[in-house]
CSV table of C-alpha atoms in Angstrom, one decimal:
chain,number,residue,atom,x,y,z
B,1025,MET,CA,-217.7,-98.0,95.1
B,1026,SER,CA,-217.5,-94.6,93.2
B,1027,SER,CA,-214.9,-92.1,94.8
B,1028,VAL,CA,-218.3,-90.3,97.1
B,1029,GLU,CA,-218.9,-94.0,97.9
B,1030,THR,CA,-215.7,-94.6,100.0
B,1031,ARG,CA,-215.8,-91.7,101.6
B,1032,ASN,CA,-217.7,-93.3,104.8
B,1033,VAL,CA,-216.3,-96.9,104.9
B,1034,THR,CA,-214.8,-98.3,108.4
B,1035,ARG,CA,-210.6,-97.1,107.8
B,1036,ASP,CA,-207.9,-98.6,110.5
B,1037,SER,CA,-205.6,-96.5,110.5
B,1038,LEU,CA,-201.7,-98.0,110.5
B,1039,LEU,CA,-198.6,-97.9,109.9
B,1040,LEU,CA,-197.2,-100.5,107.8
B,1041,PHE,CA,-194.7,-101.0,105.3
B,1042,ALA,CA,-195.3,-103.0,101.8
B,1043,GLN,CA,-194.2,-103.7,98.7
B,1044,LEU,CA,-195.6,-101.8,95.6
B,1045,THR,CA,-194.9,-102.7,92.5
B,1046,PHE,CA,-197.0,-100.5,88.7
B,1047,GLU,CA,-198.5,-101.8,86.0
B,1048,GLY,CA,-194.7,-102.1,83.0
B,1049,ARG,CA,-192.4,-101.3,86.2
B,1050,SER,CA,-190.9,-104.0,86.8
B,1051,GLU,CA,-189.1,-102.0,90.5
B,1052,ALA,CA,-191.2,-102.7,93.6
B,1053,ILE,CA,-191.1,-100.2,96.0
B,1054,ARG,CA,-191.3,-99.9,99.4
B,1055,VAL,CA,-193.7,-97.7,100.4
B,1056,LYS,CA,-195.9,-96.8,104.5
B,1057,VAL,CA,-199.4,-98.4,104.2
B,1058,ARG,CA,-201.3,-95.2,106.2
B,1059,ASN,CA,-205.3,-96.6,106.4
B,1060,LEU,CA,-206.6,-99.3,105.2
B,1061,SER,CA,-210.0,-100.8,104.9
B,1062,ALA,CA,-211.6,-103.7,102.4
B,1063,GLY,CA,-211.6,-102.0,100.0
B,1064,GLY,CA,-208.6,-99.8,99.4
B,1065,MET,CA,-206.0,-97.8,101.6
B,1066,MET,CA,-203.3,-94.7,101.5
B,1067,ALA,CA,-200.0,-94.6,101.1
B,1068,GLU,CA,-197.7,-92.8,101.1
B,1069,GLU,CA,-193.7,-92.8,99.6
B,1070,SER,CA,-191.5,-89.7,98.6
B,1071,GLY,CA,-189.7,-91.0,95.7
B,1072,VAL,CA,-193.3,-92.1,93.9
B,1073,THR,CA,-194.9,-90.4,91.6
B,1074,ALA,CA,-198.0,-91.7,91.0
B,1075,SER,CA,-201.5,-90.9,88.7
B,1076,ARG,CA,-205.1,-91.9,88.9
B,1077,GLY,CA,-206.0,-94.8,87.3
B,1078,ASP,CA,-202.3,-96.1,87.4
B,1079,ARG,CA,-202.5,-100.1,88.1
B,1080,LEU,CA,-200.8,-102.0,90.1
B,1081,MET,CA,-200.4,-104.4,92.8
B,1082,ILE,CA,-198.7,-104.4,96.7
B,1083,GLU,CA,-198.2,-107.2,98.7
B,1084,LEU,CA,-199.9,-106.9,102.3
B,1085,ARG,CA,-198.8,-108.9,105.1
B,1086,ASN,CA,-200.8,-111.8,105.6
B,1087,ILE,CA,-202.6,-111.7,102.2
B,1088,GLY,CA,-200.4,-111.4,100.0
B,1089,MET,CA,-200.6,-109.6,96.2
B,1090,VAL,CA,-203.3,-107.6,96.1
B,1091,LYS,CA,-204.2,-106.0,92.5
B,1092,GLY,CA,-205.9,-102.5,92.9
B,1093,SER,CA,-205.2,-99.1,90.8
B,1094,VAL,CA,-204.5,-95.5,91.5
B,1095,ALA,CA,-208.1,-94.2,92.6
B,1096,TRP,CA,-206.5,-90.5,93.6
B,1097,ALA,CA,-203.2,-89.4,94.5
B,1098,GLN,CA,-201.9,-85.5,95.9
B,1099,GLY,CA,-198.2,-85.3,96.6
B,1100,ASN,CA,-195.7,-87.6,98.1
B,1101,ARG,CA,-199.6,-89.6,99.2
B,1102,PHE,CA,-202.2,-91.6,98.0
B,1103,GLY,CA,-205.6,-94.2,97.1
B,1104,VAL,CA,-205.2,-97.4,96.1
B,1105,ALA,CA,-208.9,-99.1,95.1
B,1106,PHE,CA,-208.5,-102.9,95.0
B,1107,GLU,CA,-209.7,-105.1,92.3
B,1108,ASN,CA,-211.1,-106.6,95.2
B,1109,GLU,CA,-211.8,-106.5,98.2
B,1110,ILE,CA,-209.6,-107.4,101.5
B,1111,ASP,CA,-210.2,-108.5,105.4
B,1112,PRO,CA,-208.1,-105.0,106.9
B,1113,LYS,CA,-207.7,-107.6,110.2
B,1114,ILE,CA,-205.9,-110.6,108.9
B,1115,VAL,CA,-203.0,-107.5,107.1
B,1116,ARG,CA,-202.8,-106.2,111.7
B,1117,SER,CA,-202.6,-109.2,112.9
B,1118,GLU,CA,-199.8,-110.0,114.4
B,1119,GLU,CA,-200.2,-114.2,115.4
B,1120,HIS,CA,-201.3,-114.4,111.8
B,1121,THR,CA,-198.4,-113.9,110.5
B,1122,SER,CA,-196.2,-116.4,113.4
B,1123,GLU,CA,-199.0,-119.1,112.1
B,1124,LEU,CA,-197.5,-118.5,108.6
B,1125,GLN,CA,-194.0,-118.7,109.4
B,1126,SER,CA,-193.5,-121.9,111.3
B,1127,PRO,CA,-193.2,-125.2,110.1
B,1128,ARG,CA,-196.1,-127.7,111.6
């Protein structure tokens, strides 16, 4: 989808933290996820310099590692377009977290 097409995609507003690693960099960065959709997210972090096109991996709760790239950057916020769509409801689910962590 183009950036114009994604402006109408339903987004879940939320605040959660995720670990992000830029391609070519070894350190993981903790970012705030401000909103999330099936195709991407908006992240915020004061110490991050992100540029359009930067490739990255982000670890999302209940889903794991997701590949993507920076779609836009403005100040300390930037948009990420995922390579493959996700189900944002799974990320928000507290129940899913406890199911994954409890041995059966």
